Amino acid sequence: MRIKTSSLKPGIALGTDVFSFDGQLLLPKGEKVTAELLDALIRREIHEVIITDDSPRQSSARSFDDAYSHALALTKSFMYEVKLGQPLAEKDISDILNLLGSQVDDQNDIFRQMRLMKGRDEYLLTHSLNVSLLSMLIGRWMGLSPQDISALGQAGLLHDIGKAMIPDQILNKPAKLTDDECIKIKEHSVIGFELVKDYPWLLHGVADAILGHHERQDGQGYPFGLGEGSIGLYSEILAIADTYDALTSNRVYCPRVSPFSAVDVVWKESFGRLNPRIAKIFYDRMTNFYVGNEVLLSNQDKGVVIYIDPSEPTRPIIRVGDRFCNLIEDRSLYIVEVFDE
């Protein structure tokens, strides 16, 4: 299990080898951490390590699974009620966000757990939960206020609520959509806005965020084709969370890509389409959570991520057997899949 070095306690055993940034072995797998070793790791700016499975992290994983599963059931219920024309219940939304918000503090484990949850139920439901989680996390990284983070949680959870009113045969169509079907899908942000705009218990800006989460800075988004400077902050945060989670999910018309490839797409989209300031924060922070994960490279080699270079976070150093592969130097390779412990 991955854990912050600052959270380590003497006596905990390492679950994998620990290497320096230049690929030198610092501590072998199985080594028990002492106070002296912990100080040495901190001095060398080793921010995260993998520890053995008998660590307290297991209870955190179970806590996430329980919270996510409960939130998923509640989301399925309110989406079904919306489809039947029933109003949103404030308590349902509040309960879901309380469950999700309790997990945002554990940033080390949240991405692993989100990956494990993918495929648990319909894409629309898990995607709504994930966008809510990611939006709150981005808000925290940006130093936004607790009220802003709560609003982002609400907006992320409800950003695709308009799709509840789109026919399933369009939403789940495995083939390419027709022009008319594309137009119908694009109506979901307006439908979602209309569904939520009159609820007094939703925080200020949530309805507008739902309306604008597909707007883009180059003016090529929808529904209004707004450009740079005209899109709300919440919408721009939702756009990044939505893009990342969609790319890393299996959809009926498109297989998922690795988190590294998805972050690369977000970064490239920041040159004209997504807010570059928010995308840079996301780009700098996201991939750090994959140090210690086993990955599959495009040449079918398997290795372990041992170092994330801040200059190009999506092209880390990978230990493959007894050799090291620097993806910044070898541009022919890329990560195609991330495995969990």
CSV table of C-alpha atoms in Angstrom, one decimal:
chain,number,residue,atom,x,y,z
A,1,MET,CA,0.0,0.0,0.0
A,2,ARG,CA,1.2,3.5,-0.8
A,3,ILE,CA,1.7,5.9,2.1
A,4,LYS,CA,3.2,9.4,2.6
A,5,THR,CA,6.7,9.3,4.1
A,6,SER,CA,5.5,11.9,6.7
A,7,SER,CA,2.9,9.3,7.9
A,8,LEU,CA,5.4,6.5,8.3
A,9,LYS,CA,6.1,5.1,11.8
A,10,PRO,CA,9.2,3.1,12.9
A,11,GLY,CA,8.6,-0.6,12.7
A,12,ILE,CA,6.6,-0.6,9.4
A,13,ALA,CA,8.1,-2.8,6.7
A,14,LEU,CA,8.6,-1.6,3.2
A,15,GLY,CA,6.6,-3.4,0.5
A,16,THR,CA,9.0,-2.6,-2.3
A,17,ASP,CA,12.5,-1.4,-3.0
A,18,VAL,CA,13.1,2.3,-2.5
A,19,PHE,CA,15.3,4.0,-5.0
A,20,SER,CA,16.9,7.5,-5.2
A,21,PHE,CA,16.0,9.8,-8.0
A,22,ASP,CA,19.0,8.7,-10.0
A,23,GLY,CA,18.1,5.0,-9.7
A,24,GLN,CA,20.3,3.9,-6.8
A,25,LEU,CA,18.8,1.4,-4.3
A,26,LEU,CA,18.3,3.1,-0.9
A,27,LEU,CA,16.3,0.5,1.0
A,28,PRO,CA,15.4,-3.1,0.0
A,29,LYS,CA,11.9,-4.5,0.1
A,30,GLY,CA,11.1,-5.9,3.6
A,31,GLU,CA,13.3,-3.4,5.4
A,32,LYS,CA,11.7,-2.1,8.6
A,33,VAL,CA,11.7,1.6,9.0
A,34,THR,CA,13.7,3.1,11.9
A,35,ALA,CA,13.7,6.7,13.0
A,36,GLU,CA,17.1,7.2,11.4
A,37,LEU,CA,16.0,5.7,8.1
A,38,LEU,CA,12.8,7.8,8.1
A,39,ASP,CA,14.9,11.0,8.6
A,40,ALA,CA,17.1,9.8,5.7
A,41,LEU,CA,14.1,9.4,3.4
A,42,ILE,CA,12.8,12.8,4.2
A,43,ARG,CA,16.2,14.4,3.6
A,44,ARG,CA,16.4,12.8,0.2
A,45,GLU,CA,12.9,14.1,-0.6
A,46,ILE,CA,11.3,10.6,-0.9
A,47,HIS,CA,7.7,11.7,-0.4
A,48,GLU,CA,5.9,8.3,-0.7
A,49,VAL,CA,6.8,4.6,-0.2
A,50,ILE,CA,5.0,1.3,-0.5
A,51,ILE,CA,4.5,-0.6,2.7
A,52,THR,CA,3.4,-4.2,3.4
A,53,ASP,CA,-0.2,-5.3,3.2
A,54,ASP,CA,-0.5,-5.7,7.0
A,55,SER,CA,-0.4,-2.0,7.4
A,56,PRO,CA,-3.2,0.2,8.6
A,57,ARG,CA,-3.8,1.3,5.0
A,58,GLN,CA,-6.0,-1.7,4.5
A,59,SER,CA,-8.7,-0.3,6.7
A,60,SER,CA,-8.6,2.9,4.6
A,61,ALA,CA,-9.2,0.9,1.5
A,62,ARG,CA,-12.1,-0.8,3.0
A,63,SER,CA,-13.5,2.5,4.2
A,64,PHE,CA,-13.3,3.9,0.7
A,65,ASP,CA,-15.0,0.8,-0.8
A,66,ASP,CA,-17.8,1.1,1.7
A,67,ALA,CA,-18.3,4.8,1.3
A,68,TYR,CA,-18.1,4.6,-2.5
A,69,SER,CA,-20.5,1.6,-2.7
A,70,HIS,CA,-23.0,3.4,-0.5
A,71,ALA,CA,-22.7,6.6,-2.5
A,72,LEU,CA,-23.1,4.6,-5.7
A,73,ALA,CA,-26.4,3.1,-4.5
A,74,LEU,CA,-27.7,6.5,-3.5
A,75,THR,CA,-26.7,8.0,-6.9
A,76,LYS,CA,-28.4,5.2,-8.7
A,77,SER,CA,-31.6,5.9,-6.7
A,78,PHE,CA,-31.7,9.6,-7.3
A,79,MET,CA,-30.9,9.3,-11.0
A,80,TYR,CA,-33.7,6.8,-11.4
A,81,GLU,CA,-36.1,9.1,-9.6
A,82,VAL,CA,-35.1,12.1,-11.8
A,83,LYS,CA,-35.8,9.9,-14.9
A,84,LEU,CA,-39.3,9.3,-13.5
A,85,GLY,CA,-39.8,13.0,-13.0
A,86,GLN,CA,-39.3,13.1,-9.2
A,87,PRO,CA,-37.5,16.0,-7.6
A,88,LEU,CA,-34.0,15.8,-6.1
A,89,ALA,CA,-33.9,15.2,-2.4
A,90,GLU,CA,-31.5,17.4,-0.5
A,91,LYS,CA,-30.7,14.7,2.0
A,92,ASP,CA,-29.7,12.2,-0.8
A,93,ILE,CA,-27.2,14.7,-2.3
A,94,SER,CA,-25.9,15.7,1.1
A,95,ASP,CA,-25.4,12.1,2.2
A,96,ILE,CA,-23.5,11.3,-1.0
A,97,LEU,CA,-21.2,14.3,-0.6
A,98,ASN,CA,-20.6,13.6,3.0
A,99,LEU,CA,-19.5,10.1,2.0
A,100,LEU,CA,-17.2,11.4,-0.8
A,101,GLY,CA,-15.9,14.3,1.1
A,102,SER,CA,-14.7,12.0,3.9
A,103,GLN,CA,-12.4,10.3,1.4
A,104,VAL,CA,-10.8,13.4,-0.2
A,105,ASP,CA,-8.4,13.8,2.7
A,106,ASP,CA,-6.7,10.5,1.8
A,107,GLN,CA,-5.1,11.7,-1.4
A,108,ASN,CA,-2.5,8.9,-1.5
A,109,ASP,CA,-5.1,6.1,-1.8
A,110,ILE,CA,-8.0,7.9,-3.6
A,111,PHE,CA,-6.8,7.2,-7.2
A,112,ARG,CA,-6.1,3.6,-6.6
A,113,GLN,CA,-9.5,3.1,-5.1
A,114,MET,CA,-11.2,5.0,-7.9
A,115,ARG,CA,-9.5,2.7,-10.4
A,116,LEU,CA,-10.7,-0.4,-8.4
A,117,MET,CA,-14.3,1.0,-8.5
A,118,LYS,CA,-14.4,1.4,-12.3
A,119,GLY,CA,-16.7,-1.1,-13.9
A,120,ARG,CA,-18.7,-1.6,-10.7
A,121,ASP,CA,-21.9,-0.2,-12.3
A,122,GLU,CA,-23.1,1.9,-15.2
A,123,TYR,CA,-20.6,4.4,-16.5
A,124,LEU,CA,-22.9,7.4,-15.9
A,125,LEU,CA,-23.1,6.7,-12.2
A,126,THR,CA,-19.4,6.0,-11.4
A,127,HIS,CA,-18.5,8.9,-13.6
A,128,SER,CA,-20.6,11.3,-11.6
A,129,LEU,CA,-19.0,10.2,-8.4
A,130,ASN,CA,-15.5,10.3,-9.8
A,131,VAL,CA,-16.0,13.8,-11.3
A,132,SER,CA,-17.3,15.0,-7.9
A,133,LEU,CA,-14.2,13.5,-6.1
A,134,LEU,CA,-11.8,14.9,-8.6
A,135,SER,CA,-13.4,18.4,-8.7
A,136,MET,CA,-13.2,18.6,-4.9
A,137,LEU,CA,-9.6,17.5,-5.0
A,138,ILE,CA,-8.6,20.0,-7.6
A,139,GLY,CA,-10.3,22.7,-5.6
A,140,ARG,CA,-8.3,21.7,-2.6
A,141,TRP,CA,-5.0,21.8,-4.6
A,142,MET,CA,-6.0,25.3,-5.8
A,143,GLY,CA,-6.5,26.4,-2.2
A,144,LEU,CA,-10.2,27.3,-2.7
A,145,SER,CA,-12.5,27.9,0.3
A,146,PRO,CA,-14.5,25.0,1.9
A,147,GLN,CA,-17.7,26.5,0.4
A,148,ASP,CA,-16.1,26.4,-3.1
A,149,ILE,CA,-15.0,22.8,-2.6
A,150,SER,CA,-18.5,21.9,-1.4
A,151,ALA,CA,-20.0,23.6,-4.5
A,152,LEU,CA,-17.6,21.7,-6.7
A,153,GLY,CA,-18.7,18.4,-5.1
A,154,GLN,CA,-22.4,19.2,-5.8
A,155,ALA,CA,-21.6,20.3,-9.4
A,156,GLY,CA,-19.5,17.3,-10.1
A,157,LEU,CA,-22.1,14.9,-8.8
A,158,LEU,CA,-24.8,16.5,-10.8
A,159,HIS,CA,-22.9,17.6,-13.9
A,160,ASP,CA,-24.4,14.9,-16.1
A,161,ILE,CA,-27.8,14.8,-14.5
A,162,GLY,CA,-29.4,15.9,-17.8
A,163,LYS,CA,-28.3,12.6,-19.3
A,164,ALA,CA,-31.0,10.9,-17.2
A,165,MET,CA,-33.4,12.4,-19.7
A,166,ILE,CA,-31.6,11.2,-22.8
A,167,PRO,CA,-32.8,7.8,-24.2
A,168,ASP,CA,-30.7,4.9,-23.2
A,169,GLN,CA,-30.4,3.7,-26.8
A,170,ILE,CA,-28.5,6.9,-27.5
A,171,LEU,CA,-26.4,7.0,-24.3
A,172,ASN,CA,-25.4,3.3,-24.6
A,173,LYS,CA,-25.1,3.1,-28.4
A,174,PRO,CA,-21.9,1.1,-29.2
A,175,ALA,CA,-21.7,2.5,-32.7
A,176,LYS,CA,-20.9,6.0,-33.9
A,177,LEU,CA,-23.7,8.5,-33.2
A,178,THR,CA,-25.6,10.1,-36.0
A,179,ASP,CA,-25.6,13.9,-36.3
A,180,ASP,CA,-29.1,14.1,-34.7
A,181,GLU,CA,-28.0,11.9,-31.8
A,182,CYS,CA,-24.9,14.0,-31.2
A,183,ILE,CA,-27.1,17.1,-31.0
A,184,LYS,CA,-29.4,15.2,-28.5
A,185,ILE,CA,-26.4,14.3,-26.3
A,186,LYS,CA,-25.2,17.9,-26.3
A,187,GLU,CA,-28.5,19.0,-24.9
A,188,HIS,CA,-27.7,17.3,-21.5
A,189,SER,CA,-26.0,20.4,-20.1
A,190,VAL,CA,-29.0,22.6,-20.7
A,191,ILE,CA,-31.4,19.9,-19.5
A,192,GLY,CA,-29.3,19.5,-16.4
A,193,PHE,CA,-29.3,23.3,-15.7
A,194,GLU,CA,-33.1,23.4,-16.0
A,195,LEU,CA,-33.5,20.4,-13.7
A,196,VAL,CA,-31.4,22.0,-10.8
A,197,LYS,CA,-31.7,25.8,-11.2
A,198,ASP,CA,-34.6,26.2,-8.8
A,199,TYR,CA,-33.3,24.2,-5.9
A,200,PRO,CA,-32.5,26.8,-3.1
A,201,TRP,CA,-30.3,24.3,-1.2
A,202,LEU,CA,-27.8,24.0,-4.0
A,203,LEU,CA,-24.8,26.3,-3.5
A,204,HIS,CA,-24.4,29.4,-5.6
A,205,GLY,CA,-22.7,28.7,-9.0
A,206,VAL,CA,-23.6,25.0,-9.1
A,207,ALA,CA,-26.3,25.3,-11.8
A,208,ASP,CA,-24.1,27.5,-14.0
A,209,ALA,CA,-21.2,25.0,-13.6
A,210,ILE,CA,-23.5,22.2,-14.9
A,211,LEU,CA,-24.6,24.4,-17.8
A,212,GLY,CA,-21.0,25.3,-18.8
A,213,HIS,CA,-18.9,22.2,-18.1
A,214,HIS,CA,-18.5,21.5,-21.9
A,215,GLU,CA,-17.6,25.1,-22.8
A,216,ARG,CA,-14.0,25.5,-24.0
A,217,GLN,CA,-11.6,28.5,-24.1
A,218,ASP,CA,-11.3,28.4,-27.9
A,219,GLY,CA,-15.1,28.9,-28.3
A,220,GLN,CA,-15.6,25.4,-29.7
A,221,GLY,CA,-17.5,24.0,-26.8
A,222,TYR,CA,-21.3,24.0,-26.1
A,223,PRO,CA,-24.0,25.0,-25.5
A,224,PHE,CA,-23.1,28.7,-26.2
A,225,GLY,CA,-19.6,28.6,-27.6
A,226,LEU,CA,-18.2,30.7,-24.8
A,227,GLY,CA,-14.6,31.6,-25.0
A,228,GLU,CA,-11.7,32.4,-22.7
A,229,GLY,CA,-12.7,34.8,-19.9
A,230,SER,CA,-16.4,34.0,-20.2
A,231,ILE,CA,-16.4,30.5,-18.6
A,232,GLY,CA,-16.9,30.2,-14.8
A,233,LEU,CA,-14.2,28.8,-12.6
A,234,TYR,CA,-16.4,25.8,-11.5
A,235,SER,CA,-17.1,24.9,-15.1
A,236,GLU,CA,-13.4,25.0,-16.0
A,237,ILE,CA,-12.6,22.7,-13.0
A,238,LEU,CA,-15.4,20.3,-14.0
A,239,ALA,CA,-14.1,20.2,-17.6
A,240,ILE,CA,-10.7,18.9,-16.5
A,241,ALA,CA,-12.2,16.3,-14.0
A,242,ASP,CA,-14.7,15.2,-16.6
A,243,THR,CA,-12.1,14.9,-19.4
A,244,TYR,CA,-9.7,12.9,-17.2
A,245,ASP,CA,-12.3,10.5,-15.8
A,246,ALA,CA,-13.9,9.9,-19.2
A,247,LEU,CA,-10.6,9.0,-20.7
A,248,THR,CA,-9.6,6.6,-18.0
A,249,SER,CA,-13.0,4.8,-18.1
A,250,ASN,CA,-14.3,2.1,-20.5
A,251,ARG,CA,-17.1,3.6,-22.4
A,252,VAL,CA,-19.4,1.8,-24.9
A,253,TYR,CA,-17.7,3.6,-27.8
A,254,CYS,CA,-14.1,4.0,-26.6
A,255,PRO,CA,-11.7,1.9,-24.5
A,256,ARG,CA,-10.0,3.6,-21.5
A,257,VAL,CA,-6.4,4.9,-21.6
A,258,SER,CA,-3.8,4.9,-18.8
A,259,PRO,CA,-3.9,7.7,-16.2
A,260,PHE,CA,-0.6,9.0,-17.7
A,261,SER,CA,-2.0,9.2,-21.2
A,262,ALA,CA,-5.1,10.9,-19.8
A,263,VAL,CA,-3.1,13.5,-18.0
A,264,ASP,CA,-1.1,14.1,-21.2
A,265,VAL,CA,-4.4,14.8,-23.0
A,266,VAL,CA,-5.5,17.3,-20.3
A,267,TRP,CA,-2.1,19.0,-20.7
A,268,LYS,CA,-2.3,19.2,-24.5
A,269,GLU,CA,-5.9,20.5,-24.2
A,270,SER,CA,-4.7,23.3,-22.0
A,271,PHE,CA,-3.1,24.9,-25.1
A,272,GLY,CA,-6.3,26.6,-26.2
A,273,ARG,CA,-9.2,24.6,-24.8
A,274,LEU,CA,-8.9,23.9,-21.1
A,275,ASN,CA,-7.9,26.5,-18.5
A,276,PRO,CA,-4.0,26.4,-18.5
A,277,ARG,CA,-3.6,27.4,-14.8
A,278,ILE,CA,-5.9,24.6,-13.5
A,279,ALA,CA,-4.5,22.1,-16.0
A,280,LYS,CA,-1.0,22.8,-14.9
A,281,ILE,CA,-1.9,22.2,-11.2
A,282,PHE,CA,-3.6,18.9,-12.3
A,283,TYR,CA,-0.6,17.9,-14.5
A,284,ASP,CA,1.9,18.6,-11.7
A,285,ARG,CA,0.0,16.8,-9.0
A,286,MET,CA,-1.8,13.8,-10.5
A,287,THR,CA,1.0,11.5,-11.6
A,288,ASN,CA,2.8,11.7,-8.2
A,289,PHE,CA,0.3,9.2,-6.9
A,290,TYR,CA,1.5,6.4,-9.2
A,291,VAL,CA,5.0,6.1,-7.8
A,292,GLY,CA,5.4,2.4,-6.8
A,293,ASN,CA,2.7,1.1,-9.2
A,294,GLU,CA,3.4,-1.6,-11.6
A,295,VAL,CA,2.8,-0.5,-15.2
A,296,LEU,CA,2.7,-2.0,-18.7
A,297,LEU,CA,4.7,-0.2,-21.4
A,298,SER,CA,3.8,0.0,-25.0
A,299,ASN,CA,6.5,-2.6,-25.9
A,300,GLN,CA,4.7,-5.0,-23.5
A,301,ASP,CA,7.4,-4.8,-20.8
A,302,LYS,CA,6.2,-4.6,-17.2
A,303,GLY,CA,7.9,-2.4,-14.7
A,304,VAL,CA,7.5,-0.2,-11.6
A,305,VAL,CA,7.3,3.6,-11.5
A,306,ILE,CA,10.2,4.7,-9.3
A,307,TYR,CA,10.5,8.4,-10.1
A,308,ILE,CA,8.3,11.2,-11.5
A,309,ASP,CA,10.3,13.9,-13.2
A,310,PRO,CA,8.7,17.3,-12.4
A,311,SER,CA,9.7,18.7,-15.8
A,312,GLU,CA,7.6,16.0,-17.5
A,313,PRO,CA,5.4,14.1,-15.0
A,314,THR,CA,3.8,11.8,-17.5
A,315,ARG,CA,7.1,10.3,-18.6
A,316,PRO,CA,8.6,8.8,-15.4
A,317,ILE,CA,11.6,6.5,-14.8
A,318,ILE,CA,10.5,2.8,-14.8
A,319,ARG,CA,12.4,-0.1,-13.3
A,320,VAL,CA,12.1,-3.1,-15.6
A,321,GLY,CA,13.8,-6.1,-14.0
A,322,ASP,CA,17.4,-5.0,-13.3
A,323,ARG,CA,17.4,-2.0,-15.8
A,324,PHE,CA,15.9,1.4,-15.7
A,325,CYS,CA,13.9,3.0,-18.5
A,326,ASN,CA,13.6,6.8,-18.6
A,327,LEU,CA,10.6,7.6,-20.8
A,328,ILE,CA,11.8,11.2,-21.2
A,329,GLU,CA,14.9,9.8,-23.0
A,330,ASP,CA,13.1,7.0,-24.8
A,331,ARG,CA,10.3,8.8,-26.6
A,332,SER,CA,9.2,5.6,-28.4
A,333,LEU,CA,7.7,4.2,-25.2
A,334,TYR,CA,4.7,5.1,-23.2
A,335,ILE,CA,2.6,3.7,-20.4
A,336,VAL,CA,-0.5,1.8,-21.6
A,337,GLU,CA,-1.8,0.5,-18.3
A,338,VAL,CA,-1.4,0.9,-14.5
A,339,PHE,CA,-1.8,-2.1,-12.3
A,340,ASP,CA,-2.8,-2.1,-8.6
A,341,GLU,CA,-1.0,-3.9,-5.8
